[in-house]
PDB file of C-alpha atoms in Angstrom:
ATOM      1  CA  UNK A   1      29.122 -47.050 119.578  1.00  0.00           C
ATOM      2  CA  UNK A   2      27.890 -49.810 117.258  1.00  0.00           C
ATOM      3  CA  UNK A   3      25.786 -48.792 114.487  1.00  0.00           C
ATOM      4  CA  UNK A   4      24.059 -50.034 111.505  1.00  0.00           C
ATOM      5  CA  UNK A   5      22.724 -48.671 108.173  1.00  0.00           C
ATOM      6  CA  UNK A   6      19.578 -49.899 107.169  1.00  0.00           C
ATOM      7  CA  UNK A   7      19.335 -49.868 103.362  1.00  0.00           C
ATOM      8  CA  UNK A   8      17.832 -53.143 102.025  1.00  0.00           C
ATOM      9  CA  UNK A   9      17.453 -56.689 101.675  1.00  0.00           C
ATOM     10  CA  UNK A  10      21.952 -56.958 102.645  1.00  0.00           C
ATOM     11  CA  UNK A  11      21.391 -54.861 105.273  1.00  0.00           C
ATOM     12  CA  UNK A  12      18.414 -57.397 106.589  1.00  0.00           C
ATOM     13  CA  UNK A  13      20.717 -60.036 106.034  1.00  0.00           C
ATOM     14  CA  UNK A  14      23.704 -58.731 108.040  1.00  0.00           C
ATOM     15  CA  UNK A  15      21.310 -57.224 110.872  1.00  0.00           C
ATOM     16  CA  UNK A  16      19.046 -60.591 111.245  1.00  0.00           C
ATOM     17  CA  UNK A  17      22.603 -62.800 111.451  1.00  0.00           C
ATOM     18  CA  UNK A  18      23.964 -60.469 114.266  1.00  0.00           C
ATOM     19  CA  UNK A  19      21.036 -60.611 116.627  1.00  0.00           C
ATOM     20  CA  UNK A  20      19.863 -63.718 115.741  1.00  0.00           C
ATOM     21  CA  UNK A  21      20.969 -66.768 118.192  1.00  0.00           C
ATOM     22  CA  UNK A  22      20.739 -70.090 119.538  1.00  0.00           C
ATOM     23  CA  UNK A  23      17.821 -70.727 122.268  1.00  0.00           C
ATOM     24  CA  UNK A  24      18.561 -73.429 124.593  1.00  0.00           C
ATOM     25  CA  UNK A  25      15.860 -75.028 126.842  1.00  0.00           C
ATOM     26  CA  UNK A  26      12.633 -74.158 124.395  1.00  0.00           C
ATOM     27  CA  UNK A  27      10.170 -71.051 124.249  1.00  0.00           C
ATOM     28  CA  UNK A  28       9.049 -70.275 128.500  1.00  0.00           C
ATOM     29  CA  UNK A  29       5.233 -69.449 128.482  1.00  0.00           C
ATOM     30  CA  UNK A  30       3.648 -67.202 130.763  1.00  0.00           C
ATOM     31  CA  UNK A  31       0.450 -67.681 132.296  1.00  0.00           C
ATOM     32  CA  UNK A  32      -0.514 -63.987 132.366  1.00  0.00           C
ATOM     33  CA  UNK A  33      -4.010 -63.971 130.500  1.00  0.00           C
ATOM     34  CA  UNK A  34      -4.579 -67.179 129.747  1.00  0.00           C
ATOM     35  CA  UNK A  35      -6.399 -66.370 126.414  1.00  0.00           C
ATOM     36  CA  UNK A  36      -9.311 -65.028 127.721  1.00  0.00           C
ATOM     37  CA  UNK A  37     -10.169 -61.088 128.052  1.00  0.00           C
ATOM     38  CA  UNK A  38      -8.274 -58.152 126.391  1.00  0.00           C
ATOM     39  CA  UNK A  39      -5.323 -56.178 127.391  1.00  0.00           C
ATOM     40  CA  UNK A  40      -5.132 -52.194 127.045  1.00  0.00           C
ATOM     41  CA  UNK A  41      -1.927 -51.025 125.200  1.00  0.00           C
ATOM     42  CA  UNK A  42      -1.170 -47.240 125.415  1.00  0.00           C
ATOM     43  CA  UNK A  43       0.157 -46.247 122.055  1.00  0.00           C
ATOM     44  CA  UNK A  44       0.732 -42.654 119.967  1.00  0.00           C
ATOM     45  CA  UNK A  45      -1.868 -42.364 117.275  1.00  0.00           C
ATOM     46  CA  UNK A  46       0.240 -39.877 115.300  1.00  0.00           C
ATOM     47  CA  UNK A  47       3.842 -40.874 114.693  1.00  0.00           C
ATOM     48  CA  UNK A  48       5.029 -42.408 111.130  1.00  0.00           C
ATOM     49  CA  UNK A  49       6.922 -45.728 111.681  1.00  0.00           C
ATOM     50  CA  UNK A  50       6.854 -45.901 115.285  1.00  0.00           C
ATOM     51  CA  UNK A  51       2.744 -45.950 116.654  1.00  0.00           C
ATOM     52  CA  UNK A  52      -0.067 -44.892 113.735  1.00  0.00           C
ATOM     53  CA  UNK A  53      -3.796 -45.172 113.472  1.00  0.00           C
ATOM     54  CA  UNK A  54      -4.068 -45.675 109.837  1.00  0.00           C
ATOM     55  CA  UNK A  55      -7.696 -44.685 108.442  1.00  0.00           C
ATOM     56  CA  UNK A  56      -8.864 -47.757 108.585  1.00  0.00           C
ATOM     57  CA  UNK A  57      -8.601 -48.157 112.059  1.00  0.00           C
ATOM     58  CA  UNK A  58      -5.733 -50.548 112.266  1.00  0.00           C
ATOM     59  CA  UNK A  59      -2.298 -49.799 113.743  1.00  0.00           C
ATOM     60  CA  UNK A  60       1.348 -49.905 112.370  1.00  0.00           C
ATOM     61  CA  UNK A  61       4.718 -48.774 113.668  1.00  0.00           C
ATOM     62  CA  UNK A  62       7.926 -50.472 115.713  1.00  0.00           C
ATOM     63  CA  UNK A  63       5.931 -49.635 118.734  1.00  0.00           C
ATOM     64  CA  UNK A  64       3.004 -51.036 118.061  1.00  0.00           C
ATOM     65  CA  UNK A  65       5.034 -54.231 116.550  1.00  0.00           C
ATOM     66  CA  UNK A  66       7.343 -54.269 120.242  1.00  0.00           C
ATOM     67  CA  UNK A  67       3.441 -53.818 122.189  1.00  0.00           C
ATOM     68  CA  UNK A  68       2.332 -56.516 119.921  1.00  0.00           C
ATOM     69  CA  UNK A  69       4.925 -59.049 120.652  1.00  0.00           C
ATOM     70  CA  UNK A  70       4.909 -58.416 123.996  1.00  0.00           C
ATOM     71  CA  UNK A  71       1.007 -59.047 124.626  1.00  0.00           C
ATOM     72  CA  UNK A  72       1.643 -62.227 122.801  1.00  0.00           C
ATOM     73  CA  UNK A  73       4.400 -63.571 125.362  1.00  0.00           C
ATOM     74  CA  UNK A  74       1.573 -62.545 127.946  1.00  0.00           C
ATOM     75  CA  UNK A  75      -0.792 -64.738 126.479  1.00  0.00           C
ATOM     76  CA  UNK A  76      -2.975 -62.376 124.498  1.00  0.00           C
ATOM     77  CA  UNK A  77      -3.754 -62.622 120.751  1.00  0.00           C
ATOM     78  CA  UNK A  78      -3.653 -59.581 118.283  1.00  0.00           C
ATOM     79  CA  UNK A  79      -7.511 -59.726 118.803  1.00  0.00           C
ATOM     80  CA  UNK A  80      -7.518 -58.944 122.562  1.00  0.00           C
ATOM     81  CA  UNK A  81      -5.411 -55.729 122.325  1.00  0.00           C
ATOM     82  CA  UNK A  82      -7.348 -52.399 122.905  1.00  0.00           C
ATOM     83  CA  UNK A  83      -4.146 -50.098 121.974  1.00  0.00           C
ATOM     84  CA  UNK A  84      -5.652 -46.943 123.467  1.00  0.00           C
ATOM     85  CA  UNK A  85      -4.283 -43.256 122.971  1.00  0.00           C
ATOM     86  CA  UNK A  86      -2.029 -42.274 125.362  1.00  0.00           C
ATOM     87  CA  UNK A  87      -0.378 -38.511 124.935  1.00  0.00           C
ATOM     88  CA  UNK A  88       2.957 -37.849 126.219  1.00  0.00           C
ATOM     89  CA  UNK A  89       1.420 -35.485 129.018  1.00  0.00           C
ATOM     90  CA  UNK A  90      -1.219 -38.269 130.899  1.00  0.00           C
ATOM     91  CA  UNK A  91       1.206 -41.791 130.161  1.00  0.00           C
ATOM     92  CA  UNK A  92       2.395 -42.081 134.078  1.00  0.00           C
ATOM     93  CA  UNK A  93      -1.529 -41.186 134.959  1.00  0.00           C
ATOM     94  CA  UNK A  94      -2.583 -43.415 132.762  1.00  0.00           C
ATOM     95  CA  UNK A  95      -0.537 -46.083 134.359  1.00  0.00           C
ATOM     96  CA  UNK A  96      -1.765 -45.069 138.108  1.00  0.00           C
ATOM     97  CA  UNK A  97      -5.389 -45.333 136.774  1.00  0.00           C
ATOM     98  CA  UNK A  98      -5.248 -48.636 135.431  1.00  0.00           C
ATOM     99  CA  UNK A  99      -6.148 -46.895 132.145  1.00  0.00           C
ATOM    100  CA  UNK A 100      -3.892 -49.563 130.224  1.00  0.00           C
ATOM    101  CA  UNK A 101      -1.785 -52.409 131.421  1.00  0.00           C
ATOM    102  CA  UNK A 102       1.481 -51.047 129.669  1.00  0.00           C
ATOM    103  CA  UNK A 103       2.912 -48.024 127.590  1.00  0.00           C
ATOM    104  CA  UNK A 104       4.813 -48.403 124.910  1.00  0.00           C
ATOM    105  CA  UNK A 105       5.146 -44.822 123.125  1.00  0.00           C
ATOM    106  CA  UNK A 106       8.644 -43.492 122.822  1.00  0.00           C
ATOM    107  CA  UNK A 107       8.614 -43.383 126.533  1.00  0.00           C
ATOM    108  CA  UNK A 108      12.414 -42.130 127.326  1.00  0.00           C
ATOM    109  CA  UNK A 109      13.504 -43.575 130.890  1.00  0.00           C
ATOM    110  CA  UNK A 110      14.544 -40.695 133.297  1.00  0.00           C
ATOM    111  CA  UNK A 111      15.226 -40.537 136.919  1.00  0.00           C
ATOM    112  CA  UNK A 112      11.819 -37.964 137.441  1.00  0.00           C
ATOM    113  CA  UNK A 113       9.900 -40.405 135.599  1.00  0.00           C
ATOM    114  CA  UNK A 114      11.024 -43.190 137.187  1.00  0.00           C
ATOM    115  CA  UNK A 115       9.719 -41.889 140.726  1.00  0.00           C
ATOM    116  CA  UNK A 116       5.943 -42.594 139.133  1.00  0.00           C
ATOM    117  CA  UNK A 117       6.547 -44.963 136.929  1.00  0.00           C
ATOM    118  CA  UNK A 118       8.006 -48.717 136.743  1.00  0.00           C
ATOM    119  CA  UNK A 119      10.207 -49.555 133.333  1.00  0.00           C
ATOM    120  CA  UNK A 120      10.806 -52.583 131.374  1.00  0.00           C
ATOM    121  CA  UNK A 121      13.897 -52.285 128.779  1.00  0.00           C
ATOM    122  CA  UNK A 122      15.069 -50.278 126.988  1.00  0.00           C
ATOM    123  CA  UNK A 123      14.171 -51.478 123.843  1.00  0.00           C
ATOM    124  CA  UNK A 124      15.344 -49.155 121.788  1.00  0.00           C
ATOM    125  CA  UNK A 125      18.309 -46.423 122.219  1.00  0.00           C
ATOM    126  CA  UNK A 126      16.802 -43.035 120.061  1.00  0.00           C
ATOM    127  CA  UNK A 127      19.130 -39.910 120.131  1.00  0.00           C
ATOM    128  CA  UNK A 128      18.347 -36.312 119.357  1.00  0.00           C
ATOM    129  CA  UNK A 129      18.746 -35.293 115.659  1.00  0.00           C
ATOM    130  CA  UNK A 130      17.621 -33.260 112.987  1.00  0.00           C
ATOM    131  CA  UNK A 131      15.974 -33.794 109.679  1.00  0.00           C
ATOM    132  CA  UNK A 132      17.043 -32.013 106.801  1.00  0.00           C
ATOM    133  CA  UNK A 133      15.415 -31.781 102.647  1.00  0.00           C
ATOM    134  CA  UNK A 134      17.896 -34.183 100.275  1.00  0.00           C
ATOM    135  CA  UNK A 135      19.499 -31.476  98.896  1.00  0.00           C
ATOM    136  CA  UNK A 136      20.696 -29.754 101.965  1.00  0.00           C
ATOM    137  CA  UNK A 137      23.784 -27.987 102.297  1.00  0.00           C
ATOM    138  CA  UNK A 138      23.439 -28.408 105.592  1.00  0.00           C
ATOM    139  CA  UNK A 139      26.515 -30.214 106.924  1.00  0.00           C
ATOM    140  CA  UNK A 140      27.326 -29.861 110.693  1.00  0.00           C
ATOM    141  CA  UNK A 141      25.199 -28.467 113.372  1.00  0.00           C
ATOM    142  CA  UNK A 142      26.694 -25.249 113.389  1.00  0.00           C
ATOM    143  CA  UNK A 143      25.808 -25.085 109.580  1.00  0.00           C
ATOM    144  CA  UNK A 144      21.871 -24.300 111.575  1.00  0.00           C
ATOM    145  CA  UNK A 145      22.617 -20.638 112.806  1.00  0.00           C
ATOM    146  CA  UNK A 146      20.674 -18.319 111.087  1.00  0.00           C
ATOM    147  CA  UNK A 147      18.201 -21.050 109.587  1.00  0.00           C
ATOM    148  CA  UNK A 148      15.009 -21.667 110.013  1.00  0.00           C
ATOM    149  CA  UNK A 149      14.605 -24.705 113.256  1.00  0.00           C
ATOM    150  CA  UNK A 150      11.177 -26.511 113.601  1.00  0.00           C
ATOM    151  CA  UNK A 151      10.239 -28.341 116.473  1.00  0.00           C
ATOM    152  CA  UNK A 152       6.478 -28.774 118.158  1.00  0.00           C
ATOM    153  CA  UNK A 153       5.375 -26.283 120.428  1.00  0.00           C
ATOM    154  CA  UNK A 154       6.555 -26.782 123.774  1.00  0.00           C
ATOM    155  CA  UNK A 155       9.517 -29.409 123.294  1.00  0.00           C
ATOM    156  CA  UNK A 156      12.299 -28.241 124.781  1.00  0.00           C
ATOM    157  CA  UNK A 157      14.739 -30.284 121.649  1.00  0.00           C
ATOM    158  CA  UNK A 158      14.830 -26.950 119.152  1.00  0.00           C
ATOM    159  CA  UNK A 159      15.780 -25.272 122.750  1.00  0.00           C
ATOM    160  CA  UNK A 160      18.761 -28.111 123.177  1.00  0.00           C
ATOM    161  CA  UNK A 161      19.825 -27.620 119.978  1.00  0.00           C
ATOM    162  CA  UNK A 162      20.410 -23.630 120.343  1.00  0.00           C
ATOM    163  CA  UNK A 163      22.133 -24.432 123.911  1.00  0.00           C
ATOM    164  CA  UNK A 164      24.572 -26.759 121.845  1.00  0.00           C
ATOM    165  CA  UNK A 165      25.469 -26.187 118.823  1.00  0.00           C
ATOM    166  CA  UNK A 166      23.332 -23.055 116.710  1.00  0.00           C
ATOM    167  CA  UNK A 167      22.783 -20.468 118.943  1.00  0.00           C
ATOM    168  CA  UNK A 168      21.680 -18.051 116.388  1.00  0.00           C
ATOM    169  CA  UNK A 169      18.952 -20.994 114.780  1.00  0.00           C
ATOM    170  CA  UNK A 170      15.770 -19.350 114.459  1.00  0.00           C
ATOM    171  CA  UNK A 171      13.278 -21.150 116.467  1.00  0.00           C
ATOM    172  CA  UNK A 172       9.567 -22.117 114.556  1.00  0.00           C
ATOM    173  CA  UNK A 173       6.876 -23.806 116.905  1.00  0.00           C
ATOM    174  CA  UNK A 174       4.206 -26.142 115.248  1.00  0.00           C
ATOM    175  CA  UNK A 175       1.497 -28.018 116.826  1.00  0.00           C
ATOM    176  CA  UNK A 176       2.828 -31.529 115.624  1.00  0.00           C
ATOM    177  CA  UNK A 177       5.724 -32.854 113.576  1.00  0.00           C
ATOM    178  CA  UNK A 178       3.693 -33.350 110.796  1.00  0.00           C
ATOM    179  CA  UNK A 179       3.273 -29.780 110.329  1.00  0.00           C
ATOM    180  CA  UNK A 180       6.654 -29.650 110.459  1.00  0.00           C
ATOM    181  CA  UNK A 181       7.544 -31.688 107.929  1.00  0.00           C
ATOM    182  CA  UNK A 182       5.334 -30.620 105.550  1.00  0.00           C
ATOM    183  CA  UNK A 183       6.893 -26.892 106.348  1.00  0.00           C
ATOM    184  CA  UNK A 184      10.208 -29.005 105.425  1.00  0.00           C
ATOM    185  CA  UNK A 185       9.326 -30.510 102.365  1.00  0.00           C
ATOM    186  CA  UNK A 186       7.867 -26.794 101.111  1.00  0.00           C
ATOM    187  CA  UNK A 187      10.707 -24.731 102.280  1.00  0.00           C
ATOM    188  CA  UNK A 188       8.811 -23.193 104.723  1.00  0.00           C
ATOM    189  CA  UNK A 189      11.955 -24.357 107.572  1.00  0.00           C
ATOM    190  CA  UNK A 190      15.020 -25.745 107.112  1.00  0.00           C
ATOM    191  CA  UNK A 191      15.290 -28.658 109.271  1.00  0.00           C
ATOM    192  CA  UNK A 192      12.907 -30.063 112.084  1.00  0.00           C
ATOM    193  CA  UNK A 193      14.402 -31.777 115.135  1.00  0.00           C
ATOM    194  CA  UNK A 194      12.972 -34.385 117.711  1.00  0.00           C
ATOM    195  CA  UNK A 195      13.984 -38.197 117.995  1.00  0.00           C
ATOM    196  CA  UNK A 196      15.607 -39.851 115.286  1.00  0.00           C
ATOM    197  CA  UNK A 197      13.529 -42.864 115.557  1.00  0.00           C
ATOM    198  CA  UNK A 198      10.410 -40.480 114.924  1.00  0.00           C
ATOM    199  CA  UNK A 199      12.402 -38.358 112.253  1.00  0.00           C
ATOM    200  CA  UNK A 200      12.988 -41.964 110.643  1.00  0.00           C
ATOM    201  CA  UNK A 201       9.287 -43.062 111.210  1.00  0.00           C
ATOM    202  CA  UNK A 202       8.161 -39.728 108.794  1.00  0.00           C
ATOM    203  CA  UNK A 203      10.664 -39.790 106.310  1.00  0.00           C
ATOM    204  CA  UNK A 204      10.391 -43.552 105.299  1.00  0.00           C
ATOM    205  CA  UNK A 205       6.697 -43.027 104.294  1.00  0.00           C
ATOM    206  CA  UNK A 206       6.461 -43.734 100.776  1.00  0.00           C
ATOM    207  CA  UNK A 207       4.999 -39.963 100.305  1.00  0.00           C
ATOM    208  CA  UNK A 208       8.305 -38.764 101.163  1.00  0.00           C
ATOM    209  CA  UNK A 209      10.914 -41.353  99.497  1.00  0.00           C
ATOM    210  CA  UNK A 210      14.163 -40.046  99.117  1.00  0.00           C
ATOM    211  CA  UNK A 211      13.368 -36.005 100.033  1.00  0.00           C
ATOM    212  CA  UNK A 212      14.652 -36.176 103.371  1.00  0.00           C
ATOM    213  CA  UNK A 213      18.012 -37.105 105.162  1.00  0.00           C
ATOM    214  CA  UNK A 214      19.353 -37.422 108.932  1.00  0.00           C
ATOM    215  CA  UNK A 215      21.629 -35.297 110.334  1.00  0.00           C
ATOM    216  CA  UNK A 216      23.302 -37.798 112.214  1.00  0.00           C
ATOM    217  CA  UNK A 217      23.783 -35.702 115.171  1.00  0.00           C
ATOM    218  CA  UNK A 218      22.844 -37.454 118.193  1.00  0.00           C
ATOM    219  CA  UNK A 219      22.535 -35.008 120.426  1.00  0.00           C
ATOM    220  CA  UNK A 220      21.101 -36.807 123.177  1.00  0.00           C
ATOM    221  CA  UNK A 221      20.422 -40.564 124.467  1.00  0.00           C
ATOM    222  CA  UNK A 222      16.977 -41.503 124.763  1.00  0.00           C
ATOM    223  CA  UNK A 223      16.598 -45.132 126.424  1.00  0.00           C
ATOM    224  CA  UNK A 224      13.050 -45.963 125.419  1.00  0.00           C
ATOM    225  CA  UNK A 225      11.261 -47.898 127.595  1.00  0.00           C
ATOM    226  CA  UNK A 226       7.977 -49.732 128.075  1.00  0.00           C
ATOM    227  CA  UNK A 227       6.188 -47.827 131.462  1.00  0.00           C
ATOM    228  CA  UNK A 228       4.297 -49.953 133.709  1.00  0.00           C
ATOM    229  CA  UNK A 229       2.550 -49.420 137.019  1.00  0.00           C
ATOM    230  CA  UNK A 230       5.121 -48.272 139.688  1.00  0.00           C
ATOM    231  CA  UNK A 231       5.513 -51.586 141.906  1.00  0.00           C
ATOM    232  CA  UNK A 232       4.386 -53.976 139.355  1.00  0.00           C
ATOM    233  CA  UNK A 233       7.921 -55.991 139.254  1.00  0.00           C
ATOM    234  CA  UNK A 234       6.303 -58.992 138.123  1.00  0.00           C
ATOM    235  CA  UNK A 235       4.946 -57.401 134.833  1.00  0.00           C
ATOM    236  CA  UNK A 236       8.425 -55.838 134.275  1.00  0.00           C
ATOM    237  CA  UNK A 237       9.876 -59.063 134.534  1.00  0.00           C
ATOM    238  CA  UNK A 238       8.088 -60.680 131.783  1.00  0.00           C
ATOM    239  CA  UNK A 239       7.633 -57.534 129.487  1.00  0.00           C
ATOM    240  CA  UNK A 240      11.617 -57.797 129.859  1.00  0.00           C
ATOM    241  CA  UNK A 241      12.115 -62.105 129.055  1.00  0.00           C
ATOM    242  CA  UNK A 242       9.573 -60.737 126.145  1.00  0.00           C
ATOM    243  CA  UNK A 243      11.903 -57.993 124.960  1.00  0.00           C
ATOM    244  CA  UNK A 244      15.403 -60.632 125.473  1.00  0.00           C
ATOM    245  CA  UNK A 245      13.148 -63.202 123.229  1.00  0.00           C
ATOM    246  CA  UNK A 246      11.855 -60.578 120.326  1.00  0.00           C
ATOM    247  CA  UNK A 247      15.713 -59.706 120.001  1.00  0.00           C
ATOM    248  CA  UNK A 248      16.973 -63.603 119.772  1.00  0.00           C
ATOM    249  CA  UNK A 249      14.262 -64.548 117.213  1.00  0.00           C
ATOM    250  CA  UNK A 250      15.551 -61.436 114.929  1.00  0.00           C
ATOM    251  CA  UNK A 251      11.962 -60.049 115.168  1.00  0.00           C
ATOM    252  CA  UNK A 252      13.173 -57.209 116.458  1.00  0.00           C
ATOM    253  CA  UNK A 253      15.357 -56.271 113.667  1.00  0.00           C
ATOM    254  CA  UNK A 254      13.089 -57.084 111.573  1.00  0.00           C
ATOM    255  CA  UNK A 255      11.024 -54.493 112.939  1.00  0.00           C
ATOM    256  CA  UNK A 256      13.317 -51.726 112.562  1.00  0.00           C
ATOM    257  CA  UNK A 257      14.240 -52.702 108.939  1.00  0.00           C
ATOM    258  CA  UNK A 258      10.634 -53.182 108.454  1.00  0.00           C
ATOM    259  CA  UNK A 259       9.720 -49.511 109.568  1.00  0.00           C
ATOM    260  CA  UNK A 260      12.745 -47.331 109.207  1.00  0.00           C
ATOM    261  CA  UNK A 261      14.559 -49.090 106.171  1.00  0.00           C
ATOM    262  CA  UNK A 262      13.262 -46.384 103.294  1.00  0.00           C
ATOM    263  CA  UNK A 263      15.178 -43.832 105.971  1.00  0.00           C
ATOM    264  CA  UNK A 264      18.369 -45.151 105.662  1.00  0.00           C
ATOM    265  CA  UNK A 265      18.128 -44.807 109.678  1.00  0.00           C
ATOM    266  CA  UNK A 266      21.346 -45.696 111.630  1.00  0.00           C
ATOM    267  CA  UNK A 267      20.361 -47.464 114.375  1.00  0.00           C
ATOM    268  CA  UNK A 268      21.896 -48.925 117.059  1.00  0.00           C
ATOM    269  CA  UNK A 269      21.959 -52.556 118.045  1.00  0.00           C
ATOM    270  CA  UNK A 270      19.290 -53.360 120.931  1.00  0.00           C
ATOM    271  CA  UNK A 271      19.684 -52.321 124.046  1.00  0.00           C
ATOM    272  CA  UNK A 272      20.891 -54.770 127.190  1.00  0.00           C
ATOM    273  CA  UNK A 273      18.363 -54.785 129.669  1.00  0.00           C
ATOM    274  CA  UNK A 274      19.088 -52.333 132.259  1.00  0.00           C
ATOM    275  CA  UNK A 275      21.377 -50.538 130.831  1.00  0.00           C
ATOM    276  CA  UNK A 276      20.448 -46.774 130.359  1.00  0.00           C
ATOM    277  CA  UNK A 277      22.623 -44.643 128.501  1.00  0.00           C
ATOM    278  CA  UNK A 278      23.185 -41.028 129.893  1.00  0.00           C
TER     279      UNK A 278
END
C-alpha cells in the first residue's frame, strides 16, 4: 500500500513529480453545457477540508475543489455552480429527483448503493481511523478500551471500532464531529473516529495546528466516489476522463496538500478508475 506524508513544500514537490505526466494528443473538450446555464453540485456544508460553507457564503474543501474541476471539464465556469446541500441520508434521492446533476460528498461506493445510484471514480481511497490530542499516550487500538470513543450519533464507525479492536471503549454520541472535536480538544473524550480524510479536514484548520494527531489505523476502505443518476453512463464517462485529467495535471495533489497538509495526513496515491478496494 503506497502512501505519502504530507508535510510541506518537499512533500509538494515529491507528490506533484509522481502524479504529474506527459499528455499526448492535447486537452479533449466536452460539449456538455456549452457555457450557458448553471449546474447543481451536491456538496456537505459542514466538513473542514473536504466540503465547507465558510460565512461568507463561499465554499472550500478537496470536494468542492474535485466538484469544481469537474464542472469545468463539463463546460461550466465557477460562476454557474449552485453547490447545493446534500446530507448523507437524501444523496441517492437527490440524484433520482434531478435535485443536482452530481454528488460529490464523501460518497463511499458500496454494492447497496450502487443498486440506486451510478458512480464515477474513486477519487479518493479514505480509511477508518481515529483522532487523538498531540500528547496522547494512545498508541495502538487496543490502547482505546476503557477510554472515552466519540463518534456522531448514529454512525455505526465507534460501533466498528468496539467489534475490532477496543471492546471495552466507552461509546459517546454527538450530533456532529465538530462537537466532537471540540469534546477532544477539552478532554471531554479521548479520541473521535470517522474517515481519515474528514479527521484530516478538522485538524488542519489553523484553530487546531498541531493539537491533534492520526491514529493511523485504517480500519476500513472507503472508495469515494462521485454519485450520479443511475443509468446516466454518459455523465460517468466524462466525470471519469475529468478525474484521469485532474490527476495528470498534479491538480489533484495539489488539492490534498492544499487541504490536508497542516494534518500531516497520509494519503494514498489516487485511485485507478474502477478499482474499489474492499
Amino acid at each position: 500500500m503506497k502512501l505519502l506524508n504530507v508535510s510541506g513544500a518537499a512533500a509538494a514537490t515529491l507528490f506533484l513529480s509522481l502524479t504529474t505526466t506527459a499528455c499526448a494528443g492535447g486537452d479533449d473538450k466536452d460539449d456538455v453545457g456549452s457555457g450557458g446555464g448553471t449546474i447543481k453540485i451536491g456538496i456537505k456544508y459542514d466538513q473542514p477540508g473536504l466540503s465547507l460553507k465558510k460565512p461568507n457564503g463561499s465554499f472550500a474543501g478537496f470536494d468542492v475543489d474535485v466538484a469544481t474541476y469537474i464542472a469545468k471539464e463539463l463546460g461550466y465556469q465557477p460562476d454557474q455552480i449552485e453547490f447545493v446541500e446534500t446530507k448523507s441520508a437524501d444523496r441517492e434521492s437527490a440524484l433520482s429527483r434531478g435535485d443536482v446533476q452530481f454528488i460529490a460528498a464523501t460518497y463511499s461506493i458500496t454494492d447497496e448503493r450502487k443498486q440506486r445510484v451510478a458512480f464515477a471514480g474513486p477519487y479518493l481511497l479514505a480509511h477508518q481511523d481515529v483522532l487523538l490530542r498531540a500528547d496522547s499516550d494512545i498508541s495502538e487500538g487496543t490502547d482505546l478500551n476503557g477510554k472515552n470513543l466519540c463518534s456522531v450519533t448514529g454512525s455505526t464507525s465507534a460501533q466498528n471500532v468496539k467489534n475490532k479492536i477496543a471492546p471495552k471503549a466507552h461509546l459517546k454520541e454527538y450530533s456532529s464531529y465538530s462537537e466532537c472535536i471540540a469534546g477532544l480538544q477539552s478532554g471531554a473524550v479521548d479520541a473521535v473516529t470517522t474517515d481519515d480524510s474528514i479527521l484530516a479536514g478538522f485538524a488542519a484548520q489553523k484553530q487546531y495546528k498541531d493539537q491533534f494527531k492520526l491514529a493511523g489505523l485504517q480500519l476500513s476502505n472507503e472508495n469515494y466516489g462521485i454519485g450520479v443518476k443511475k443509468g446516466d453512463s454518459r455523465t460517468v464517462d466524462k466525470i471519469n476522463k475529468a478525474l484521469e485529467k485532474m490527476v495528470r495535471d498534479g491538480s489533484w495533489g495539489g488539492a490534498v496538500i492544499r487541504h490536508f497538509g497542516r494534518a500531516h495526513y497520509h494519503f494514498e496515491l489516487a485511485p485507478k478508475i474502477g478499482d474499489i478496494k474492499s
